[in-house]
PDB file of C-alpha atoms in Angstrom:
ATOM      1  CA  UNK A 195      88.606  79.200  88.759  1.00 42.00           C
ATOM      2  CA  UNK A 196      92.244  78.516  89.808  1.00 42.00           C
ATOM      3  CA  UNK A 197      94.044  81.376  91.448  1.00 44.00           C
ATOM      4  CA  UNK A 198      97.290  82.308  89.645  1.00 44.00           C
ATOM      5  CA  UNK A 199     100.519  81.718  91.451  1.00 39.00           C
ATOM      6  CA  UNK A 200     101.590  84.924  93.162  1.00 41.00           C
ATOM      7  CA  UNK A 201     105.145  85.885  92.391  1.00 42.00           C
ATOM      8  CA  UNK A 202     107.568  87.131  94.990  1.00 39.00           C
ATOM      9  CA  UNK A 203     108.854  90.643  94.586  1.00 43.00           C
ATOM     10  CA  UNK A 204     111.420  92.993  96.012  1.00 38.00           C
ATOM     11  CA  UNK A 205     111.031  96.740  96.539  1.00 38.00           C
ATOM     12  CA  UNK A 206     112.047  98.822  93.534  1.00 35.00           C
ATOM     13  CA  UNK A 207     113.652 102.236  93.733  1.00 35.00           C
ATOM     14  CA  UNK A 208     111.499 105.033  92.379  1.00 34.00           C
ATOM     15  CA  UNK A 209     112.960 107.081  89.552  1.00 34.00           C
ATOM     16  CA  UNK A 210     113.019 110.851  89.593  1.00 34.00           C
ATOM     17  CA  UNK A 211     109.870 112.734  88.758  1.00 34.00           C
ATOM     18  CA  UNK A 212     111.726 114.502  85.965  1.00 33.00           C
ATOM     19  CA  UNK A 213     111.786 111.308  83.868  1.00 31.00           C
ATOM     20  CA  UNK A 214     108.147 110.408  84.315  1.00 34.00           C
ATOM     21  CA  UNK A 215     106.635 109.593  80.939  1.00 34.00           C
ATOM     22  CA  UNK A 216     103.237 110.845  79.869  1.00 39.00           C
ATOM     23  CA  UNK A 217     102.586 113.207  82.800  1.00 40.00           C
ATOM     24  CA  UNK A 218     103.279 116.911  83.110  1.00 38.00           C
ATOM     25  CA  UNK A 219     104.780 117.356  86.564  1.00 37.00           C
ATOM     26  CA  UNK A 220     104.421 120.817  88.094  1.00 38.00           C
ATOM     27  CA  UNK A 221     107.563 122.653  89.063  1.00 38.00           C
ATOM     28  CA  UNK A 222     106.549 122.263  92.695  1.00 38.00           C
ATOM     29  CA  UNK A 223     106.613 118.485  92.468  1.00 40.00           C
ATOM     30  CA  UNK A 224     109.633 116.507  93.591  1.00 39.00           C
ATOM     31  CA  UNK A 225     110.374 112.823  93.338  1.00 40.00           C
ATOM     32  CA  UNK A 226     110.151 110.987  96.612  1.00 41.00           C
ATOM     33  CA  UNK A 227     111.678 107.639  97.417  1.00 41.00           C
ATOM     34  CA  UNK A 228     110.216 106.041 100.503  1.00 42.00           C
ATOM     35  CA  UNK A 229     109.114 109.129 102.438  1.00 45.00           C
ATOM     36  CA  UNK A 230     111.003 109.758 105.647  1.00 45.00           C
ATOM     37  CA  UNK A 231     109.152 108.351 108.643  1.00 44.00           C
ATOM     38  CA  UNK A 232     106.647 110.815 110.001  1.00 46.00           C
ATOM     39  CA  UNK A 233     107.061 111.903 113.604  1.00 44.00           C
ATOM     40  CA  UNK A 234     105.284 109.573 115.974  1.00 42.00           C
ATOM     41  CA  UNK A 235     101.920 111.037 116.971  1.00 43.00           C
ATOM     42  CA  UNK A 236     101.635 112.165 120.570  1.00 37.00           C
ATOM     43  CA  UNK A 237      99.091 109.464 121.302  1.00 39.00           C
ATOM     44  CA  UNK A 238      99.048 106.090 122.930  1.00 46.00           C
ATOM     45  CA  UNK A 239     100.916 103.253 121.207  1.00 57.00           C
ATOM     46  CA  UNK A 240      98.860 100.866 119.102  1.00 61.00           C
ATOM     47  CA  UNK A 241      99.101  98.181 121.786  1.00 73.00           C
ATOM     48  CA  UNK A 242      97.133 100.395 124.147  1.00 78.00           C
ATOM     49  CA  UNK A 243      94.138 100.217 121.787  1.00 95.00           C
ATOM     50  CA  UNK A 244      93.819  96.505 122.501  1.00 95.00           C
ATOM     51  CA  UNK A 245      92.591  97.366 125.973  1.00 93.00           C
ATOM     52  CA  UNK A 246      90.087  99.905 124.670  1.00 96.00           C
ATOM     53  CA  UNK A 247      89.276 100.208 120.971  1.00 98.00           C
ATOM     54  CA  UNK A 248      89.797  96.534 120.038  1.00 98.00           C
ATOM     55  CA  UNK A 249      88.856  94.890 123.311  1.00 97.00           C
ATOM     56  CA  UNK A 250      85.714  93.258 121.860  1.00 97.00           C
ATOM     57  CA  UNK A 251      87.672  91.729 118.963  1.00 97.00           C
ATOM     58  CA  UNK A 252      90.500  90.069 120.878  1.00 96.00           C
ATOM     59  CA  UNK A 253      90.501  86.279 120.896  1.00 96.00           C
ATOM     60  CA  UNK A 254      88.062  85.994 117.977  1.00 97.00           C
ATOM     61  CA  UNK A 255      88.686  84.501 114.547  1.00 97.00           C
ATOM     62  CA  UNK A 256      86.935  84.096 111.208  1.00 97.00           C
ATOM     63  CA  UNK A 257      83.419  85.500 110.747  1.00 97.00           C
ATOM     64  CA  UNK A 258      83.163  86.271 114.465  1.00 98.00           C
ATOM     65  CA  UNK A 259      86.254  88.490 114.286  1.00 98.00           C
ATOM     66  CA  UNK A 260      85.025  90.158 111.110  1.00 98.00           C
ATOM     67  CA  UNK A 261      81.675  90.932 112.723  1.00 98.00           C
ATOM     68  CA  UNK A 262      83.338  92.347 115.834  1.00 98.00           C
ATOM     69  CA  UNK A 263      85.629  94.550 113.747  1.00 98.00           C
ATOM     70  CA  UNK A 264      82.677  95.783 111.703  1.00 98.00           C
ATOM     71  CA  UNK A 265      80.900  96.901 114.855  1.00 98.00           C
ATOM     72  CA  UNK A 266      84.036  98.663 116.079  1.00 98.00           C
ATOM     73  CA  UNK A 267      85.022 100.542 112.914  1.00 98.00           C
ATOM     74  CA  UNK A 268      81.447 101.495 111.993  1.00 97.00           C
ATOM     75  CA  UNK A 269      81.464 104.071 114.760  1.00 97.00           C
ATOM     76  CA  UNK A 270      82.904 106.957 112.784  1.00 97.00           C
ATOM     77  CA  UNK A 271      82.480 110.574 111.799  1.00 98.00           C
ATOM     78  CA  UNK A 272      81.509 110.809 108.126  1.00 97.00           C
ATOM     79  CA  UNK A 273      82.933 113.424 105.777  1.00 98.00           C
ATOM     80  CA  UNK A 274      81.369 115.056 102.751  1.00 97.00           C
ATOM     81  CA  UNK A 275      83.126 114.587  99.416  1.00 97.00           C
ATOM     82  CA  UNK A 276      84.278 118.213  99.427  1.00 97.00           C
ATOM     83  CA  UNK A 277      85.765 117.775 102.922  1.00 98.00           C
ATOM     84  CA  UNK A 278      87.898 114.935 101.559  1.00 98.00           C
ATOM     85  CA  UNK A 279      90.121 117.434  99.693  1.00 98.00           C
ATOM     86  CA  UNK A 280      91.286 119.099 102.914  1.00 97.00           C
ATOM     87  CA  UNK A 281      91.485 115.831 104.843  1.00 98.00           C
ATOM     88  CA  UNK A 282      93.879 114.276 102.309  1.00 98.00           C
ATOM     89  CA  UNK A 283      96.152 117.322 102.568  1.00 98.00           C
ATOM     90  CA  UNK A 284      96.669 116.328 106.197  1.00 98.00           C
ATOM     91  CA  UNK A 285      96.537 112.518 106.095  1.00 98.00           C
ATOM     92  CA  UNK A 286      98.939 112.257 103.131  1.00 98.00           C
ATOM     93  CA  UNK A 287     101.202 115.197 103.871  1.00 98.00           C
ATOM     94  CA  UNK A 288     104.793 114.713 102.776  1.00 98.00           C
ATOM     95  CA  UNK A 289     106.851 114.292 105.983  1.00 98.00           C
ATOM     96  CA  UNK A 290     109.721 116.122 104.272  1.00 98.00           C
ATOM     97  CA  UNK A 291     107.646 119.015 102.894  1.00 98.00           C
ATOM     98  CA  UNK A 292     104.508 120.191 104.660  1.00 98.00           C
ATOM     99  CA  UNK A 293     103.353 122.047 101.541  1.00 98.00           C
ATOM    100  CA  UNK A 294     103.036 118.791  99.584  1.00 98.00           C
ATOM    101  CA  UNK A 295     101.215 115.464  99.594  1.00 98.00           C
ATOM    102  CA  UNK A 296     102.601 112.053  98.625  1.00 98.00           C
ATOM    103  CA  UNK A 297     100.795 110.471  95.677  1.00 98.00           C
ATOM    104  CA  UNK A 298      99.854 106.830  96.171  1.00 98.00           C
ATOM    105  CA  UNK A 299     100.880 105.111  92.947  1.00 98.00           C
ATOM    106  CA  UNK A 300     103.626 107.392  91.649  1.00 98.00           C
ATOM    107  CA  UNK A 301     105.158 107.973  95.084  1.00 98.00           C
ATOM    108  CA  UNK A 302     105.980 111.544  94.130  1.00 98.00           C
ATOM    109  CA  UNK A 303     105.544 114.646  96.242  1.00 98.00           C
ATOM    110  CA  UNK A 304     103.198 117.263  94.794  1.00 98.00           C
ATOM    111  CA  UNK A 305     101.979 120.639  95.968  1.00 98.00           C
ATOM    112  CA  UNK A 306      98.782 120.573  98.018  1.00 98.00           C
ATOM    113  CA  UNK A 307      97.558 123.463  95.896  1.00 98.00           C
ATOM    114  CA  UNK A 308      97.770 121.361  92.710  1.00 97.00           C
ATOM    115  CA  UNK A 309      94.505 119.574  93.433  1.00 96.00           C
ATOM    116  CA  UNK A 310      91.939 119.461  90.656  1.00 96.00           C
ATOM    117  CA  UNK A 311      91.120 117.740  87.404  1.00 94.00           C
ATOM    118  CA  UNK A 312      93.708 118.980  84.916  1.00 95.00           C
ATOM    119  CA  UNK A 313      96.842 117.234  83.703  1.00 94.00           C
ATOM    120  CA  UNK A 314      99.538 117.691  86.327  1.00 95.00           C
ATOM    121  CA  UNK A 315      96.974 117.965  89.139  1.00 97.00           C
ATOM    122  CA  UNK A 316      96.243 115.358  91.773  1.00 98.00           C
ATOM    123  CA  UNK A 317      92.740 114.177  92.588  1.00 98.00           C
ATOM    124  CA  UNK A 318      90.914 111.728  94.871  1.00 98.00           C
ATOM    125  CA  UNK A 319      91.580 108.088  94.047  1.00 98.00           C
ATOM    126  CA  UNK A 320      89.024 105.582  95.319  1.00 98.00           C
ATOM    127  CA  UNK A 321      91.174 102.520  95.988  1.00 98.00           C
ATOM    128  CA  UNK A 322      87.975 100.481  96.248  1.00 98.00           C
ATOM    129  CA  UNK A 323      86.660 101.702  92.891  1.00 98.00           C
ATOM    130  CA  UNK A 324      83.332 103.419  93.486  1.00 96.00           C
ATOM    131  CA  UNK A 325      81.698 101.625  90.541  1.00 96.00           C
ATOM    132  CA  UNK A 326      82.289  98.293  92.343  1.00 97.00           C
ATOM    133  CA  UNK A 327      79.023  98.502  94.229  1.00 96.00           C
ATOM    134  CA  UNK A 328      77.880 101.701  92.544  1.00 95.00           C
ATOM    135  CA  UNK A 329      78.190 103.853  95.674  1.00 95.00           C
ATOM    136  CA  UNK A 330      79.585 106.852  93.826  1.00 96.00           C
ATOM    137  CA  UNK A 331      80.695 109.767  95.997  1.00 96.00           C
ATOM    138  CA  UNK A 332      77.841 109.474  98.466  1.00 89.00           C
ATOM    139  CA  UNK A 333      78.730 110.149 102.088  1.00 95.00           C
ATOM    140  CA  UNK A 334      79.807 106.758 103.398  1.00 95.00           C
ATOM    141  CA  UNK A 335      81.983 104.453 101.286  1.00 97.00           C
ATOM    142  CA  UNK A 336      82.339 107.175  98.669  1.00 97.00           C
ATOM    143  CA  UNK A 337      83.955 109.560 101.172  1.00 98.00           C
ATOM    144  CA  UNK A 338      85.739 107.172 103.549  1.00 98.00           C
ATOM    145  CA  UNK A 339      89.312 108.454 103.660  1.00 98.00           C
ATOM    146  CA  UNK A 340      90.662 105.104 104.803  1.00 98.00           C
ATOM    147  CA  UNK A 341      90.593 104.188 101.094  1.00 98.00           C
ATOM    148  CA  UNK A 342      90.787 107.613  99.440  1.00 98.00           C
ATOM    149  CA  UNK A 343      94.287 108.736  98.472  1.00 98.00           C
ATOM    150  CA  UNK A 344      95.851 111.573  96.442  1.00 98.00           C
ATOM    151  CA  UNK A 345      96.926 110.500  92.959  1.00 98.00           C
ATOM    152  CA  UNK A 346      97.995 112.092  89.711  1.00 98.00           C
ATOM    153  CA  UNK A 347      94.962 112.706  87.497  1.00 98.00           C
ATOM    154  CA  UNK A 348      96.379 110.767  84.557  1.00 98.00           C
ATOM    155  CA  UNK A 349      97.516 107.762  86.583  1.00 98.00           C
ATOM    156  CA  UNK A 350      94.184 107.714  88.424  1.00 98.00           C
ATOM    157  CA  UNK A 351      92.447 107.525  85.055  1.00 97.00           C
ATOM    158  CA  UNK A 352      94.707 104.671  83.931  1.00 98.00           C
ATOM    159  CA  UNK A 353      93.849 102.678  87.036  1.00 98.00           C
ATOM    160  CA  UNK A 354      90.150 103.475  86.508  1.00 97.00           C
ATOM    161  CA  UNK A 355      87.981 100.826  88.148  1.00 97.00           C
ATOM    162  CA  UNK A 356      90.275  97.870  87.502  1.00 98.00           C
ATOM    163  CA  UNK A 357      90.659  95.072  90.026  1.00 98.00           C
ATOM    164  CA  UNK A 358      94.059  94.414  91.605  1.00 98.00           C
ATOM    165  CA  UNK A 359      96.296  91.599  90.388  1.00 98.00           C
ATOM    166  CA  UNK A 360      99.880  90.917  89.347  1.00 98.00           C
ATOM    167  CA  UNK A 361     101.118  91.594  85.860  1.00 96.00           C
ATOM    168  CA  UNK A 362     100.610  93.769  82.836  1.00 97.00           C
ATOM    169  CA  UNK A 363     102.596  96.442  81.073  1.00 98.00           C
ATOM    170  CA  UNK A 364     104.343  99.457  82.562  1.00 98.00           C
ATOM    171  CA  UNK A 365     102.187 102.452  83.468  1.00 98.00           C
ATOM    172  CA  UNK A 366     103.433 105.610  81.749  1.00 93.00           C
ATOM    173  CA  UNK A 367     104.522 108.129  84.333  1.00 93.00           C
ATOM    174  CA  UNK A 368     104.276 105.734  87.273  1.00 97.00           C
ATOM    175  CA  UNK A 369     107.400 103.545  87.460  1.00 97.00           C
ATOM    176  CA  UNK A 370     106.857 100.201  89.184  1.00 98.00           C
ATOM    177  CA  UNK A 371     103.123 100.069  88.445  1.00 98.00           C
ATOM    178  CA  UNK A 372     101.715  97.610  85.898  1.00 98.00           C
ATOM    179  CA  UNK A 373      98.340  97.317  84.216  1.00 98.00           C
ATOM    180  CA  UNK A 374      96.412  95.373  81.597  1.00 97.00           C
ATOM    181  CA  UNK A 375      92.830  95.295  80.386  1.00 95.00           C
ATOM    182  CA  UNK A 376      91.262  94.186  83.671  1.00 96.00           C
ATOM    183  CA  UNK A 377      93.760  94.671  86.503  1.00 98.00           C
ATOM    184  CA  UNK A 378      96.258  97.041  88.091  1.00 98.00           C
ATOM    185  CA  UNK A 379      99.402  96.236  90.072  1.00 98.00           C
ATOM    186  CA  UNK A 380     100.694  99.102  92.258  1.00 98.00           C
ATOM    187  CA  UNK A 381     104.347  99.729  92.982  1.00 98.00           C
ATOM    188  CA  UNK A 382     105.935  97.440  95.559  1.00 98.00           C
ATOM    189  CA  UNK A 383     106.163 100.059  98.321  1.00 98.00           C
ATOM    190  CA  UNK A 384     102.362 100.416  98.573  1.00 98.00           C
ATOM    191  CA  UNK A 385     101.116  96.939  97.682  1.00 98.00           C
ATOM    192  CA  UNK A 386     100.328  96.205 101.331  1.00 98.00           C
ATOM    193  CA  UNK A 387      98.703  99.623 101.775  1.00 98.00           C
ATOM    194  CA  UNK A 388      96.339  98.890  98.882  1.00 98.00           C
ATOM    195  CA  UNK A 389      95.491  95.450 100.252  1.00 98.00           C
ATOM    196  CA  UNK A 390      94.736  96.717 103.747  1.00 98.00           C
ATOM    197  CA  UNK A 391      92.542  99.540 102.400  1.00 98.00           C
ATOM    198  CA  UNK A 392      90.504  97.038 100.374  1.00 98.00           C
ATOM    199  CA  UNK A 393      90.110  94.689 103.342  1.00 98.00           C
ATOM    200  CA  UNK A 394      89.110  97.571 105.632  1.00 98.00           C
ATOM    201  CA  UNK A 395      86.309  98.435 103.209  1.00 98.00           C
ATOM    202  CA  UNK A 396      85.091  94.836 103.221  1.00 98.00           C
ATOM    203  CA  UNK A 397      84.845  94.895 107.015  1.00 98.00           C
ATOM    204  CA  UNK A 398      83.362  98.371 107.306  1.00 98.00           C
ATOM    205  CA  UNK A 399      80.611  98.058 104.656  1.00 98.00           C
ATOM    206  CA  UNK A 400      78.592  94.873 105.027  1.00 95.00           C
ATOM    207  CA  UNK A 401      75.219  95.819 103.552  1.00 94.00           C
ATOM    208  CA  UNK A 402      74.043  98.147 106.300  1.00 87.00           C
ATOM    209  CA  UNK A 403      73.550 101.927 106.030  1.00 85.00           C
ATOM    210  CA  UNK A 404      71.840 101.479 102.657  1.00 89.00           C
ATOM    211  CA  UNK A 405      75.149 100.605 100.959  1.00 91.00           C
ATOM    212  CA  UNK A 406      76.112  97.285  99.322  1.00 94.00           C
ATOM    213  CA  UNK A 407      77.947  94.470 101.060  1.00 97.00           C
ATOM    214  CA  UNK A 408      81.522  94.910  99.831  1.00 98.00           C
ATOM    215  CA  UNK A 409      83.604  91.730  99.571  1.00 98.00           C
ATOM    216  CA  UNK A 410      86.946  90.791  97.999  1.00 98.00           C
ATOM    217  CA  UNK A 411      87.009  87.734  95.750  1.00 98.00           C
ATOM    218  CA  UNK A 412      89.478  85.856  93.554  1.00 97.00           C
ATOM    219  CA  UNK A 413      88.251  87.301  90.271  1.00 96.00           C
ATOM    220  CA  UNK A 414      89.168  90.251  88.110  1.00 97.00           C
ATOM    221  CA  UNK A 415      86.873  92.188  85.801  1.00 94.00           C
ATOM    222  CA  UNK A 416      84.201  92.355  88.523  1.00 96.00           C
ATOM    223  CA  UNK A 417      82.447  95.240  86.813  1.00 94.00           C
ATOM    224  CA  UNK A 418      79.714  96.834  88.921  1.00 95.00           C
ATOM    225  CA  UNK A 419      79.491  93.947  91.392  1.00 96.00           C
ATOM    226  CA  UNK A 420      80.271  95.011  95.001  1.00 98.00           C
ATOM    227  CA  UNK A 421      83.478  92.976  94.814  1.00 98.00           C
ATOM    228  CA  UNK A 422      87.177  93.468  94.053  1.00 98.00           C
ATOM    229  CA  UNK A 423      89.860  90.884  93.405  1.00 97.00           C
ATOM    230  CA  UNK A 424      92.079  89.134  93.657  1.00 98.00           C
ATOM    231  CA  UNK A 425      91.878  88.206  97.329  1.00 98.00           C
ATOM    232  CA  UNK A 426      94.783  85.744  97.211  1.00 98.00           C
ATOM    233  CA  UNK A 427      97.012  88.404  95.688  1.00 98.00           C
ATOM    234  CA  UNK A 428      95.890  91.073  98.156  1.00 98.00           C
ATOM    235  CA  UNK A 429      96.694  88.763 101.076  1.00 98.00           C
ATOM    236  CA  UNK A 430     100.132  88.119  99.620  1.00 98.00           C
ATOM    237  CA  UNK A 431     100.754  91.847  99.193  1.00 98.00           C
ATOM    238  CA  UNK A 432      99.725  92.544 102.777  1.00 98.00           C
ATOM    239  CA  UNK A 433     102.125  89.882 104.016  1.00 98.00           C
ATOM    240  CA  UNK A 434     105.086  91.017 101.910  1.00 98.00           C
ATOM    241  CA  UNK A 435     104.622  94.763 102.466  1.00 98.00           C
ATOM    242  CA  UNK A 436     103.841  95.299 106.171  1.00 98.00           C
ATOM    243  CA  UNK A 437     102.673  98.704 107.463  1.00 98.00           C
ATOM    244  CA  UNK A 438     105.380 101.352 107.403  1.00 98.00           C
ATOM    245  CA  UNK A 439     105.675 104.621 109.341  1.00 97.00           C
ATOM    246  CA  UNK A 440     103.743 106.625 106.739  1.00 98.00           C
ATOM    247  CA  UNK A 441     100.796 104.209 106.697  1.00 98.00           C
ATOM    248  CA  UNK A 442     100.692 103.951 110.488  1.00 98.00           C
ATOM    249  CA  UNK A 443     100.793 107.719 110.904  1.00 98.00           C
ATOM    250  CA  UNK A 444      98.008 108.114 108.344  1.00 98.00           C
ATOM    251  CA  UNK A 445      95.832 105.692 110.306  1.00 98.00           C
ATOM    252  CA  UNK A 446      96.478 107.663 113.481  1.00 98.00           C
ATOM    253  CA  UNK A 447      95.684 111.028 111.879  1.00 98.00           C
ATOM    254  CA  UNK A 448      92.382 109.700 110.531  1.00 98.00           C
ATOM    255  CA  UNK A 449      91.524 108.422 114.004  1.00 98.00           C
ATOM    256  CA  UNK A 450      92.578 111.564 115.872  1.00 98.00           C
ATOM    257  CA  UNK A 451      91.409 114.326 113.522  1.00 98.00           C
ATOM    258  CA  UNK A 452      88.793 113.121 111.068  1.00 98.00           C
ATOM    259  CA  UNK A 453      86.779 109.905 111.162  1.00 98.00           C
ATOM    260  CA  UNK A 454      87.739 108.706 114.634  1.00 98.00           C
ATOM    261  CA  UNK A 455      87.915 105.092 113.485  1.00 98.00           C
ATOM    262  CA  UNK A 456      90.884 102.914 112.592  1.00 98.00           C
ATOM    263  CA  UNK A 457      91.934 100.441 109.923  1.00 98.00           C
ATOM    264  CA  UNK A 458      92.398  97.300 112.041  1.00 98.00           C
ATOM    265  CA  UNK A 459      94.633  95.615 109.462  1.00 98.00           C
ATOM    266  CA  UNK A 460      97.236  98.341 109.889  1.00 98.00           C
ATOM    267  CA  UNK A 461      97.235  97.874 113.663  1.00 98.00           C
ATOM    268  CA  UNK A 462      96.967  94.068 113.443  1.00 98.00           C
ATOM    269  CA  UNK A 463      98.152  92.784 110.026  1.00 98.00           C
ATOM    270  CA  UNK A 464      97.844  89.221 111.324  1.00 97.00           C
ATOM    271  CA  UNK A 465      94.064  89.635 111.342  1.00 98.00           C
ATOM    272  CA  UNK A 466      94.063  89.413 107.532  1.00 98.00           C
ATOM    273  CA  UNK A 467      94.672  85.665 107.767  1.00 98.00           C
ATOM    274  CA  UNK A 468      92.341  85.340 110.723  1.00 97.00           C
ATOM    275  CA  UNK A 469      89.401  86.805 108.744  1.00 98.00           C
ATOM    276  CA  UNK A 470      90.206  85.472 105.265  1.00 97.00           C
TER     277      UNK A 470
END
């Protein structure tokens, strides 16, 4: 099946939370446009990990690189699904307001205490939809915070388990996001984030540990298959939206405080092309 031509895009400014359509925003929520860079963690620079964490992956390409990265990132501390709530309050903390988290698709800042399942709350979005492979919320892929992000309950429901692709109609309450019957396009500022989370999952979960072999493909409407598309679009998003300070800091916090593994495509975005 031919892969649709991927359009170029330019970052769009987020509108204020007060004009969001279809979502009740708590009084504690504030609109956020491109969160201020988080303070650099007091840890070694990413380059230093090449001599330690990534040393067995350097110089490899293709399936050999993917296999090496799988071995590296599979060494991790696993969280329970309930522990994910507290972890996200740290990994996705608003750099400008320590009482809030930044929501993935809307980009807004919302109170950490507004977590739950009601309208106006934020909940745990599985970027690799848990039905794609039917892993649910089991400890493992269902609780891996490298692809779990805070999101508004209503917007999370609109995304559902759709694959990722370009196009569709505007998502009420989430300016810059588009959706149709079988796909979801996130706002420009996090397109690369979404792509790198999906590709991390494909490297981390390869059929071991009793979980399915997760793989991206160039389809949409994958249903319950352990696959998400479209790969060509995800690669384009990763290229056009490189890791920013927020994404890099999140990767570091996960490594230092929670799972003690890294998303290699944040540290080395060029490895996307090397593997796929």
